[in-house]
mmCIF file of C-alpha atoms in Angstrom:
data_model
loop_
_atom_site.group_PDB
_atom_site.id
_atom_site.type_symbol
_atom_site.label_atom_id
_atom_site.label_comp_id
_atom_site.label_asym_id
_atom_site.label_seq_id
_atom_site.Cartn_x
_atom_site.Cartn_y
_atom_site.Cartn_z
ATOM 1 C CA MET A 20 -90.084 55.553 -27.049
ATOM 2 C CA LEU A 21 -87.779 53.965 -24.537
ATOM 3 C CA VAL A 22 -86.781 51.359 -27.147
ATOM 4 C CA LEU A 23 -85.741 54.072 -29.647
ATOM 5 C CA VAL A 24 -83.627 55.940 -27.072
ATOM 6 C CA GLY A 25 -81.886 52.698 -26.103
ATOM 7 C CA ALA A 26 -81.041 51.937 -29.724
ATOM 8 C CA VAL A 27 -79.410 55.364 -30.174
ATOM 9 C CA PHE A 28 -77.219 54.925 -27.096
ATOM 10 C CA ALA A 29 -76.210 51.412 -28.231
ATOM 11 C CA ALA A 30 -75.168 52.657 -31.665
ATOM 12 C CA ARG A 31 -73.017 55.378 -30.143
ATOM 13 C CA ALA A 32 -71.310 52.834 -27.913
ATOM 14 C CA ILE A 33 -70.521 50.591 -30.845
ATOM 15 C CA LEU A 34 -69.092 53.434 -32.946
ATOM 16 C CA SER A 35 -66.940 54.755 -30.106
ATOM 17 C CA SER A 36 -65.422 51.351 -29.507
ATOM 18 C CA ALA A 37 -64.597 50.593 -33.222
ATOM 19 C CA PRO A 38 -60.822 50.277 -34.070
ATOM 20 C CA GLU A 39 -59.263 53.296 -35.788
ATOM 21 C CA ALA A 40 -57.763 52.735 -39.327
ATOM 22 C CA GLN A 41 -53.968 53.062 -39.641
ATOM 23 C CA ARG A 42 -52.734 55.717 -42.067
ATOM 24 C CA SER A 43 -49.423 55.250 -44.005
ATOM 25 C CA ALA A 44 -47.416 57.403 -46.425
ATOM 26 C CA PRO A 45 -48.118 56.664 -50.101
ATOM 27 C CA ALA A 46 -45.487 54.457 -51.855
ATOM 28 C CA VAL A 47 -42.991 56.362 -54.029
ATOM 29 C CA LEU A 48 -42.556 54.920 -57.588
ATOM 30 C CA LEU A 49 -39.146 56.005 -58.881
ATOM 31 C CA PRO A 50 -38.332 55.994 -62.607
ATOM 32 C CA THR A 51 -36.024 53.151 -63.532
ATOM 33 C CA ALA A 52 -33.010 53.441 -65.813
ATOM 34 C CA GLN A 53 -29.909 51.652 -66.988
ATOM 35 C CA ALA A 54 -26.587 53.360 -66.186
ATOM 36 C CA THR A 55 -22.859 52.772 -66.540
ATOM 37 C CA VAL A 56 -19.664 54.000 -64.936
ATOM 38 C CA LEU A 57 -17.642 56.114 -67.361
ATOM 39 C CA GLN A 58 -14.105 54.995 -68.169
ATOM 40 C CA PRO A 59 -11.806 56.509 -70.843
ATOM 41 C CA VAL A 60 -10.863 54.164 -73.685
ATOM 42 C CA SER A 61 -9.117 54.160 -77.059
ATOM 43 C CA TYR A 62 -11.609 54.289 -79.918
ATOM 44 C CA PRO A 63 -10.668 53.491 -83.551
ATOM 45 C CA ILE A 64 -12.721 55.553 -85.982
ATOM 46 C CA VAL A 65 -14.365 53.701 -88.874
ATOM 47 C CA LEU A 66 -15.442 55.855 -91.824
ATOM 48 C CA HIS A 67 -18.207 54.787 -94.187
ATOM 49 C CA SER A 68 -18.504 55.512 -97.898
ATOM 50 C CA ARG A 69 -19.862 54.060 -101.123
ATOM 51 C CA GLY A 70 -18.350 53.814 -104.574
ATOM 52 C CA THR A 71 -18.136 52.025 -107.907
ATOM 53 C CA VAL A 72 -15.496 49.485 -108.921
ATOM 54 C CA ARG A 73 -13.296 50.520 -111.852
ATOM 55 C CA PRO A 74 -10.145 49.113 -113.485
ATOM 56 C CA SER A 75 -6.793 50.127 -112.053
ATOM 57 C CA ARG A 76 -5.209 49.625 -115.515
ATOM 58 C CA ARG A 77 -7.295 50.138 -118.628
ATOM 59 C CA THR A 78 -5.989 50.019 -122.206
ATOM 60 C CA THR A 79 -7.591 51.021 -125.487
ATOM 61 C CA LEU A 80 -6.301 48.661 -128.164
ATOM 62 C CA ALA A 81 -5.375 50.233 -131.518
ATOM 63 C CA PRO A 82 -3.333 48.790 -134.427
ATOM 64 C CA GLU A 83 0.017 50.335 -135.296
ATOM 65 C CA VAL A 84 -0.298 49.215 -138.929
ATOM 66 C CA VAL A 85 -3.117 49.224 -141.470
ATOM 67 C CA GLY A 86 -4.755 46.092 -142.771
ATOM 68 C CA ARG A 87 -7.750 43.837 -142.862
ATOM 69 C CA VAL A 88 -8.706 41.793 -139.810
ATOM 70 C CA THR A 89 -8.133 38.129 -140.617
ATOM 71 C CA GLY A 90 -8.686 36.601 -137.197
ATOM 72 C CA LEU A 91 -10.026 37.278 -133.688
ATOM 73 C CA SER A 92 -9.315 35.323 -130.548
ATOM 74 C CA GLU A 93 -12.344 33.506 -129.171
ATOM 75 C CA ARG A 94 -11.560 35.215 -125.863
ATOM 76 C CA PHE A 95 -11.658 38.670 -127.449
ATOM 77 C CA VAL A 96 -15.308 39.221 -126.504
ATOM 78 C CA THR A 97 -16.866 41.450 -123.861
ATOM 79 C CA GLY A 98 -16.104 39.845 -120.487
ATOM 80 C CA GLY A 99 -13.591 37.402 -121.962
ATOM 81 C CA ALA A 100 -10.483 36.591 -119.911
ATOM 82 C CA PHE A 101 -7.034 36.356 -121.499
ATOM 83 C CA GLU A 102 -3.386 35.947 -120.544
ATOM 84 C CA ALA A 103 -0.406 38.199 -121.146
ATOM 85 C CA GLY A 104 1.074 37.752 -124.619
ATOM 86 C CA GLU A 105 -2.029 36.120 -126.089
ATOM 87 C CA VAL A 106 -2.866 37.184 -129.669
ATOM 88 C CA LEU A 107 -6.243 38.916 -129.598
ATOM 89 C CA VAL A 108 -6.417 40.267 -133.176
ATOM 90 C CA ARG A 109 -4.621 39.197 -136.392
ATOM 91 C CA LEU A 110 -4.263 41.452 -139.446
ATOM 92 C CA ASP A 111 -3.459 40.488 -143.027
ATOM 93 C CA GLU A 112 0.341 40.116 -143.043
ATOM 94 C CA ARG A 113 1.066 39.427 -146.732
ATOM 95 C CA ASP A 114 2.065 42.976 -147.647
ATOM 96 C CA TYR A 115 4.373 43.125 -144.625
ATOM 97 C CA ARG A 116 6.074 39.837 -145.507
ATOM 98 C CA ILE A 117 6.776 41.211 -148.988
ATOM 99 C CA ALA A 118 8.172 44.404 -147.448
ATOM 100 C CA LEU A 119 10.422 42.335 -145.197
ATOM 101 C CA THR A 120 11.742 40.319 -148.150
ATOM 102 C CA ARG A 121 12.575 43.498 -150.069
ATOM 103 C CA ALA A 122 14.292 45.003 -147.047
ATOM 104 C CA GLN A 123 16.376 41.868 -146.573
ATOM 105 C CA ALA A 124 17.378 41.994 -150.273
ATOM 106 C CA ASN A 125 18.428 45.619 -149.922
ATOM 107 C CA GLN A 126 20.404 44.710 -146.826
ATOM 108 C CA ALA A 127 22.239 41.961 -148.734
ATOM 109 C CA GLN A 128 23.129 44.387 -151.535
ATOM 110 C CA ALA A 129 24.347 46.931 -149.012
ATOM 111 C CA GLU A 130 26.478 44.300 -147.276
ATOM 112 C CA ALA A 131 28.015 43.361 -150.631
ATOM 113 C CA ALA A 132 28.717 47.008 -151.536
ATOM 114 C CA LEU A 133 30.396 47.585 -148.182
ATOM 115 C CA ALA A 134 32.514 44.465 -148.557
ATOM 116 C CA GLU A 135 33.559 45.616 -152.038
ATOM 117 C CA GLN A 136 34.623 49.049 -150.800
ATOM 118 C CA ARG A 137 36.612 47.528 -147.937
ATOM 119 C CA ALA A 138 38.354 45.157 -150.374
ATOM 120 C CA GLN A 139 39.239 48.023 -152.685
ATOM 121 C CA ALA A 140 40.572 50.014 -149.725
ATOM 122 C CA ALA A 141 42.791 47.073 -148.712
ATOM 123 C CA THR A 142 44.073 46.737 -152.322
ATOM 124 C CA ALA A 143 44.863 50.461 -152.483
ATOM 125 C CA ARG A 144 46.893 50.255 -149.254
ATOM 126 C CA ALA A 145 48.819 47.236 -150.584
ATOM 127 C CA ASP A 146 49.550 48.995 -153.891
ATOM 128 C CA TRP A 147 50.802 52.060 -151.993
ATOM 129 C CA ARG A 148 53.299 49.961 -150.091
ATOM 130 C CA ALA A 149 54.287 47.940 -153.180
ATOM 131 C CA LEU A 150 55.282 51.144 -154.944
ATOM 132 C CA GLY A 151 57.610 51.983 -152.061
ATOM 133 C CA ARG A 152 55.949 55.245 -151.236
ATOM 134 C CA ARG A 153 56.541 56.785 -147.835
ATOM 135 C CA GLY A 154 53.985 58.070 -145.339
ATOM 136 C CA GLU A 155 50.331 57.317 -145.129
ATOM 137 C CA PRO A 156 48.140 57.275 -148.225
ATOM 138 C CA SER A 157 45.360 59.841 -148.399
ATOM 139 C CA ALA A 158 41.761 59.131 -147.402
ATOM 140 C CA LEU A 159 40.726 59.230 -151.037
ATOM 141 C CA THR A 160 43.439 56.727 -151.927
ATOM 142 C CA LEU A 161 42.168 54.378 -149.222
ATOM 143 C CA ARG A 162 38.574 54.960 -150.421
ATOM 144 C CA GLU A 163 37.467 56.027 -146.939
ATOM 145 C CA PRO A 164 34.585 58.255 -148.179
ATOM 146 C CA GLN A 165 33.239 55.457 -150.362
ATOM 147 C CA THR A 166 33.588 52.958 -147.507
ATOM 148 C CA ALA A 167 31.774 55.299 -145.085
ATOM 149 C CA ALA A 168 28.935 55.760 -147.578
ATOM 150 C CA ALA A 169 28.655 52.000 -148.078
ATOM 151 C CA LEU A 170 28.637 51.506 -144.282
ATOM 152 C CA ALA A 171 25.851 54.053 -143.896
ATOM 153 C CA SER A 172 23.852 52.347 -146.648
ATOM 154 C CA ARG A 173 24.332 49.004 -144.892
ATOM 155 C CA ASP A 174 23.121 50.458 -141.565
ATOM 156 C CA ALA A 175 20.096 52.002 -143.262
ATOM 157 C CA ALA A 176 19.269 48.679 -144.905
ATOM 158 C CA GLU A 177 19.509 46.939 -141.515
ATOM 159 C CA ALA A 178 17.146 49.523 -140.043
ATOM 160 C CA GLU A 179 14.676 48.904 -142.851
ATOM 161 C CA VAL A 180 14.798 45.179 -142.119
ATOM 162 C CA GLN A 181 14.112 45.873 -138.435
ATOM 163 C CA ARG A 182 11.194 48.137 -139.360
ATOM 164 C CA ALA A 183 9.754 45.546 -141.725
ATOM 165 C CA ARG A 184 10.029 42.849 -139.058
ATOM 166 C CA LEU A 185 8.403 45.155 -136.515
ATOM 167 C CA ASP A 186 5.532 45.966 -138.887
ATOM 168 C CA LEU A 187 5.064 42.262 -139.541
ATOM 169 C CA GLU A 188 5.001 41.583 -135.804
ATOM 170 C CA ARG A 189 2.463 44.385 -135.330
ATOM 171 C CA THR A 190 -0.040 42.504 -137.467
ATOM 172 C CA ARG A 191 -0.469 40.376 -134.310
ATOM 173 C CA ILE A 192 -2.075 42.486 -131.566
ATOM 174 C CA ARG A 193 -1.138 40.845 -128.273
ATOM 175 C CA ALA A 194 -2.417 41.324 -124.729
ATOM 176 C CA PRO A 195 0.075 43.344 -122.636
ATOM 177 C CA TYR A 196 -1.033 41.717 -119.355
ATOM 178 C CA ASP A 197 -3.446 39.210 -117.825
ATOM 179 C CA GLY A 198 -6.854 40.785 -118.095
ATOM 180 C CA ARG A 199 -10.402 40.875 -119.371
ATOM 181 C CA VAL A 200 -12.194 42.525 -122.263
ATOM 182 C CA LEU A 201 -14.320 45.541 -121.419
ATOM 183 C CA SER A 202 -15.529 46.123 -124.995
ATOM 184 C CA ARG A 203 -14.774 45.074 -128.593
ATOM 185 C CA ASP A 204 -15.225 47.403 -131.570
ATOM 186 C CA VAL A 205 -13.994 45.334 -134.525
ATOM 187 C CA ASP A 206 -15.082 42.253 -136.476
ATOM 188 C CA GLU A 207 -13.300 39.813 -138.761
ATOM 189 C CA GLY A 208 -12.921 41.123 -142.321
ATOM 190 C CA GLN A 209 -13.040 44.754 -141.254
ATOM 191 C CA PHE A 210 -10.316 47.080 -142.546
ATOM 192 C CA VAL A 211 -8.614 49.033 -139.771
ATOM 193 C CA THR A 212 -6.265 51.999 -139.892
ATOM 194 C CA ARG A 213 -3.321 52.918 -137.727
ATOM 195 C CA GLY A 214 -4.461 54.263 -134.334
ATOM 196 C CA ALA A 215 -8.165 53.424 -134.759
ATOM 197 C CA PRO A 216 -9.640 51.976 -131.488
ATOM 198 C CA ILE A 217 -10.654 48.337 -131.819
ATOM 199 C CA GLY A 218 -11.431 47.479 -128.170
ATOM 200 C CA VAL A 219 -10.830 48.184 -124.478
ATOM 201 C CA ILE A 220 -9.222 45.777 -122.014
ATOM 202 C CA TYR A 221 -8.279 45.980 -118.338
ATOM 203 C CA ALA A 222 -5.859 44.229 -116.004
ATOM 204 C CA ILE A 223 -7.123 41.796 -113.371
ATOM 205 C CA GLU A 224 -4.193 42.162 -110.975
ATOM 206 C CA SER A 225 -6.128 44.850 -109.076
ATOM 207 C CA VAL A 226 -9.144 47.149 -109.230
ATOM 208 C CA GLU A 227 -9.892 50.567 -107.783
ATOM 209 C CA VAL A 228 -12.899 52.007 -105.966
ATOM 210 C CA GLY A 229 -13.578 55.744 -105.843
ATOM 211 C CA LEU A 230 -14.763 56.676 -102.329
ATOM 212 C CA PRO A 231 -16.061 60.174 -101.517
ATOM 213 C CA LEU A 232 -15.786 61.486 -97.936
ATOM 214 C CA GLY A 233 -17.531 64.493 -96.411
ATOM 215 C CA ALA A 234 -15.697 67.375 -94.767
ATOM 216 C CA ARG A 235 -16.674 66.088 -91.289
ATOM 217 C CA GLN A 236 -14.996 62.725 -91.929
ATOM 218 C CA VAL A 237 -11.714 63.948 -93.434
ATOM 219 C CA PRO A 238 -10.002 65.069 -90.159
ATOM 220 C CA PHE A 239 -10.297 61.522 -88.817
ATOM 221 C CA LEU A 240 -8.464 59.906 -91.750
ATOM 222 C CA GLU A 241 -4.743 59.316 -92.253
ATOM 223 C CA LEU A 242 -4.440 60.655 -95.787
ATOM 224 C CA PRO A 243 -1.945 58.799 -98.013
ATOM 225 C CA SER A 244 1.036 60.678 -99.385
ATOM 226 C CA VAL A 245 3.198 59.957 -102.426
ATOM 227 C CA THR A 246 6.419 59.923 -100.412
ATOM 228 C CA SER A 247 7.355 59.909 -96.768
ATOM 229 C CA PRO A 248 9.261 62.829 -95.151
ATOM 230 C CA SER A 249 12.506 60.982 -95.824
ATOM 231 C CA GLY A 250 11.703 60.815 -99.530
ATOM 232 C CA ALA A 251 10.993 57.081 -99.566
ATOM 233 C CA ALA A 252 7.804 55.802 -101.140
ATOM 234 C CA GLU A 253 5.001 55.094 -98.713
ATOM 235 C CA SER A 254 4.599 51.362 -98.051
ATOM 236 C CA ASP A 255 1.275 49.574 -98.435
ATOM 237 C CA ALA A 256 1.334 48.675 -94.724
ATOM 238 C CA SER A 257 1.226 52.364 -93.767
ATOM 239 C CA ARG A 258 -1.868 53.090 -95.869
ATOM 240 C CA SER A 259 -5.342 53.086 -94.322
ATOM 241 C CA ALA A 260 -7.058 49.711 -94.584
ATOM 242 C CA VAL A 261 -10.460 49.479 -96.255
ATOM 243 C CA VAL A 262 -13.066 46.724 -96.593
ATOM 244 C CA VAL A 263 -15.545 46.910 -99.467
ATOM 245 C CA GLU A 264 -18.786 44.945 -99.286
ATOM 246 C CA SER A 265 -21.751 44.053 -101.422
ATOM 247 C CA GLY A 266 -24.962 42.230 -100.654
ATOM 248 C CA SER A 267 -26.306 41.461 -97.183
ATOM 249 C CA GLY A 268 -26.997 38.486 -94.964
ATOM 250 C CA PRO A 269 -25.931 35.163 -96.506
ATOM 251 C CA ASP A 270 -25.226 36.944 -99.807
ATOM 252 C CA ARG A 271 -22.747 39.376 -98.246
ATOM 253 C CA GLN A 272 -19.317 39.462 -99.872
ATOM 254 C CA ALA A 273 -16.281 41.414 -98.702
ATOM 255 C CA TRP A 274 -12.837 42.266 -100.088
ATOM 256 C CA SER A 275 -9.905 43.879 -98.283
ATOM 257 C CA GLY A 276 -7.721 46.638 -99.658
ATOM 258 C CA ARG A 277 -5.956 49.902 -98.837
ATOM 259 C CA ILE A 278 -6.380 53.577 -99.644
ATOM 260 C CA LEU A 279 -4.077 54.274 -102.567
ATOM 261 C CA ARG A 280 -4.301 58.016 -103.198
ATOM 262 C CA VAL A 281 -6.388 61.178 -102.975
ATOM 263 C CA GLU A 282 -7.832 62.466 -106.253
ATOM 264 C CA GLY A 283 -8.950 65.846 -104.915
ATOM 265 C CA VAL A 284 -12.132 67.667 -103.930
ATOM 266 C CA ASP A 285 -15.258 67.497 -106.079
ATOM 267 C CA ALA A 286 -16.214 71.046 -107.051
ATOM 268 C CA GLY A 287 -19.928 70.281 -106.927
ATOM 269 C CA THR A 288 -20.247 68.314 -103.683
ATOM 270 C CA GLN A 289 -17.081 69.530 -101.925
ATOM 271 C CA GLN A 290 -16.351 65.927 -100.968
ATOM 272 C CA LEU A 291 -12.830 64.534 -100.892
ATOM 273 C CA ASN A 292 -12.397 61.696 -103.389
ATOM 274 C CA LEU A 293 -10.237 58.802 -102.204
ATOM 275 C CA VAL A 294 -9.150 55.822 -104.286
ATOM 276 C CA ALA A 295 -8.905 52.365 -102.725
ATOM 277 C CA ARG A 296 -7.060 49.510 -104.401
ATOM 278 C CA ILE A 297 -8.181 45.880 -104.091
ATOM 279 C CA GLU A 298 -5.516 43.336 -105.043
ATOM 280 C CA ARG A 299 -6.326 40.112 -106.909
ATOM 281 C CA PRO A 300 -10.119 40.631 -106.978
ATOM 282 C CA PHE A 301 -10.701 37.815 -109.487
ATOM 283 C CA ASP A 302 -8.780 35.040 -107.732
ATOM 284 C CA ASP A 303 -11.982 33.517 -106.364
ATOM 285 C CA PRO A 304 -14.216 32.736 -109.365
ATOM 286 C CA GLU A 305 -17.198 32.259 -107.035
ATOM 287 C CA ARG A 306 -17.125 35.894 -105.854
ATOM 288 C CA PRO A 307 -15.274 38.188 -108.246
ATOM 289 C CA LEU A 308 -15.370 41.939 -107.713
ATOM 290 C CA ARG A 309 -16.854 43.069 -111.012
ATOM 291 C CA ILE A 310 -16.148 46.271 -112.894
ATOM 292 C CA GLY A 311 -19.010 48.756 -112.454
ATOM 293 C CA GLN A 312 -20.238 47.064 -109.266
ATOM 294 C CA TYR A 313 -21.605 49.413 -106.550
ATOM 295 C CA VAL A 314 -20.111 48.637 -103.135
ATOM 296 C CA ARG A 315 -20.099 49.862 -99.546
ATOM 297 C CA ALA A 316 -16.783 50.645 -97.856
ATOM 298 C CA ARG A 317 -15.488 50.750 -94.277
ATOM 299 C CA ILE A 318 -12.247 52.735 -93.932
ATOM 300 C CA ASP A 319 -9.944 52.591 -90.918
ATOM 301 C CA GLY A 320 -9.506 56.107 -89.527
ATOM 302 C CA ARG A 321 -7.540 57.599 -86.653
ATOM 303 C CA THR A 322 -7.627 56.109 -83.166
ATOM 304 C CA LEU A 323 -8.909 58.560 -80.537
ATOM 305 C CA GLU A 324 -7.144 58.171 -77.178
ATOM 306 C CA GLN A 325 -8.610 58.795 -73.696
ATOM 307 C CA VAL A 326 -12.180 59.373 -74.833
ATOM 308 C CA PHE A 327 -15.596 58.341 -73.563
ATOM 309 C CA VAL A 328 -17.760 56.265 -75.906
ATOM 310 C CA LEU A 329 -21.465 56.804 -75.245
ATOM 311 C CA PRO A 330 -24.463 55.083 -76.822
ATOM 312 C CA ARG A 331 -26.205 57.359 -79.269
ATOM 313 C CA ALA A 332 -29.496 57.033 -77.335
ATOM 314 C CA SER A 333 -27.914 58.544 -74.188
ATOM 315 C CA LEU A 334 -27.361 61.910 -75.892
ATOM 316 C CA ARG A 335 -30.234 64.367 -75.394
ATOM 317 C CA ASP A 336 -30.927 66.989 -78.064
ATOM 318 C CA GLU A 337 -27.457 66.301 -79.563
ATOM 319 C CA ARG A 338 -25.803 68.337 -76.799
ATOM 320 C CA GLU A 339 -26.289 66.964 -73.246
ATOM 321 C CA VAL A 340 -26.292 63.824 -71.138
ATOM 322 C CA LEU A 341 -27.752 62.772 -67.775
ATOM 323 C CA LEU A 342 -25.459 61.849 -64.886
ATOM 324 C CA LEU A 343 -26.208 60.295 -61.486
ATOM 325 C CA ASP A 344 -24.732 61.624 -58.230
ATOM 326 C CA ASP A 345 -23.923 59.580 -55.139
ATOM 327 C CA GLU A 346 -27.532 59.915 -53.901
ATOM 328 C CA GLY A 347 -28.992 58.578 -57.146
ATOM 329 C CA ARG A 348 -30.267 61.942 -58.397
ATOM 330 C CA VAL A 349 -29.886 63.054 -61.987
ATOM 331 C CA SER A 350 -28.164 66.143 -63.322
ATOM 332 C CA ARG A 351 -27.781 67.469 -66.844
ATOM 333 C CA ARG A 352 -24.327 67.980 -68.361
ATOM 334 C CA ALA A 353 -23.604 69.732 -71.672
ATOM 335 C CA VAL A 354 -21.044 67.925 -73.856
ATOM 336 C CA THR A 355 -19.501 68.493 -77.271
ATOM 337 C CA PRO A 356 -19.225 65.287 -79.338
ATOM 338 C CA LEU A 357 -15.821 64.728 -80.922
ATOM 339 C CA TRP A 358 -17.187 62.036 -83.232
ATOM 340 C CA SER A 359 -20.566 60.411 -83.749
ATOM 341 C CA ASP A 360 -22.269 57.912 -85.999
ATOM 342 C CA ASP A 361 -25.568 56.041 -85.972
ATOM 343 C CA GLU A 362 -24.602 53.985 -82.924
ATOM 344 C CA VAL A 363 -22.169 55.877 -80.676
ATOM 345 C CA VAL A 364 -21.066 59.348 -79.623
ATOM 346 C CA VAL A 365 -17.421 59.948 -78.690
ATOM 347 C CA VAL A 366 -16.691 62.680 -76.115
ATOM 348 C CA ARG A 367 -13.330 63.825 -74.765
ATOM 349 C CA ASN A 368 -14.093 66.972 -72.713
ATOM 350 C CA GLY A 369 -16.870 67.609 -70.191
ATOM 351 C CA LEU A 370 -16.904 64.183 -68.529
ATOM 352 C CA THR A 371 -14.757 62.591 -65.819
ATOM 353 C CA ALA A 372 -13.746 58.977 -65.257
ATOM 354 C CA GLY A 373 -15.904 57.335 -62.583
ATOM 355 C CA GLU A 374 -19.022 59.410 -63.214
ATOM 356 C CA ILE A 375 -22.257 57.485 -63.758
ATOM 357 C CA LEU A 376 -23.974 58.000 -67.101
ATOM 358 C CA VAL A 377 -27.703 57.357 -67.521
ATOM 359 C CA LEU A 378 -28.189 55.216 -70.618
ATOM 360 C CA THR A 379 -31.990 55.117 -70.688
ATOM 361 C CA PRO A 380 -33.646 58.100 -72.408
ATOM 362 C CA LEU A 381 -35.623 60.047 -69.757
ATOM 363 C CA ALA A 382 -37.346 62.767 -71.705
ATOM 364 C CA THR A 383 -39.273 64.629 -68.953
ATOM 365 C CA ILE A 384 -37.122 64.171 -65.841
ATOM 366 C CA ALA A 385 -35.967 67.259 -63.933
ATOM 367 C CA ASP A 386 -32.582 68.071 -62.398
ATOM 368 C CA GLY A 387 -32.245 66.546 -58.933
ATOM 369 C CA ALA A 388 -34.953 63.930 -59.463
ATOM 370 C CA PRO A 389 -34.165 60.516 -57.946
ATOM 371 C CA VAL A 390 -33.834 57.511 -60.225
ATOM 372 C CA ARG A 391 -33.749 53.796 -59.537
ATOM 373 C CA ALA A 392 -30.746 52.848 -61.657
ATOM 374 C CA THR A 393 -29.196 49.530 -62.556
ATOM 375 C CA ILE A 394 -25.482 50.300 -62.957
ATOM 376 C CA ASP A 395 -23.560 48.000 -65.299
ATOM 377 C CA GLY A 396 -26.062 45.236 -64.621
ATOM 378 C CA ARG A 397 -25.929 45.553 -60.809
ATOM 379 C CA GLU A 398 -29.015 46.499 -58.797
ATOM 380 C CA PRO A 399 -28.555 49.542 -56.490
ATOM 381 C CA ASP A 400 -28.108 49.043 -52.723
ATOM 382 C CA GLU A 401 -31.453 49.349 -50.940
ATOM 383 C CA ALA A 402 -29.946 51.627 -48.303
ATOM 384 C CA SER A 403 -28.648 54.037 -50.916
ATOM 385 C CA ARG A 404 -32.019 54.591 -52.619
ATOM 386 C CA PRO A 405 -33.926 57.818 -51.842
ATOM 387 C CA SER A 406 -36.993 57.134 -49.656
ATOM 388 C CA ASP A 407 -39.114 60.124 -50.579
ATOM 389 C CA VAL A 408 -39.531 62.793 -53.168
ATOM 390 C CA ASP A 409 -39.139 66.489 -52.544
ATOM 391 C CA SER A 410 -42.582 68.044 -52.235
#
């Protein structure tokens, strides 16, 4: 019994003399975020569109005379390239050579008849003077009506010769410019009539690309005009620049051009149709810009001055951003984007230079909550960080 009582008192002594555990406040884990100091900048707008390449000059070939096709240029095939003045189609010219010979014969007869009338008029004037008559002989005496008729016949014969030569020349259908063949609708031996289409060609000096723009994009574009306010034609340098592209990665190809004109608004889509011109698209045979090719386009728009350019991810619900105060606490701020695309949002009103914008999306954070922020790559000062959280 005495042993049990002694053990109880010994246990109490040990427990009373044991060291007391130290209690400390739980560590506060603040959300981390990237942030940046807002500064106004100038931001050039780039508009995006897509379109199809088409010829800037396209011609439907048609003969001006009738005849049978006797020859075709080896370049007069779909996709064939040709030079200005090259004969693409030859028609049977025999009938037109005969017509030219007859016209030249008629011209010679008319020249002879006119010379005869002029000689007779000169003889009549000499006879008048030889007879000693006074005054001027009459027009009939000088054969003026007959001479005028002979002169008119000579002029008509000359015109017939010119027509016959022109018809003979028209049996050779020549290319009006350097270009390529879009389609051919005639074969050798085929009989063609005046005005019947025999093929379509296009010039290679330039091509056009139709580019539709939505109503939201139009206010940010400098639309081309036919003439300037002074009445002078608008220069190419003043037109909006455009870059058209095809392919991606190592296969990407790009061509530079300018917006040429506005075609109007599409009634179905209500999009504004622009036309871009690309000069000399076939100069590089390794990467020609082909007719009918589908391309992407980047168009230089207006430059917005004194605006704030925010990453798209920093915008919450398309209408607000998070800002940090001097104590590192967040606050919501409603903003109205002036421009936005897949990467950035441009804001002019609602923000002030020097404010700190939170770049990291913080979906569930509340107003006034502290944040451990890295501002423009710099870690925050330890002394400036909040040490506790409001309970």
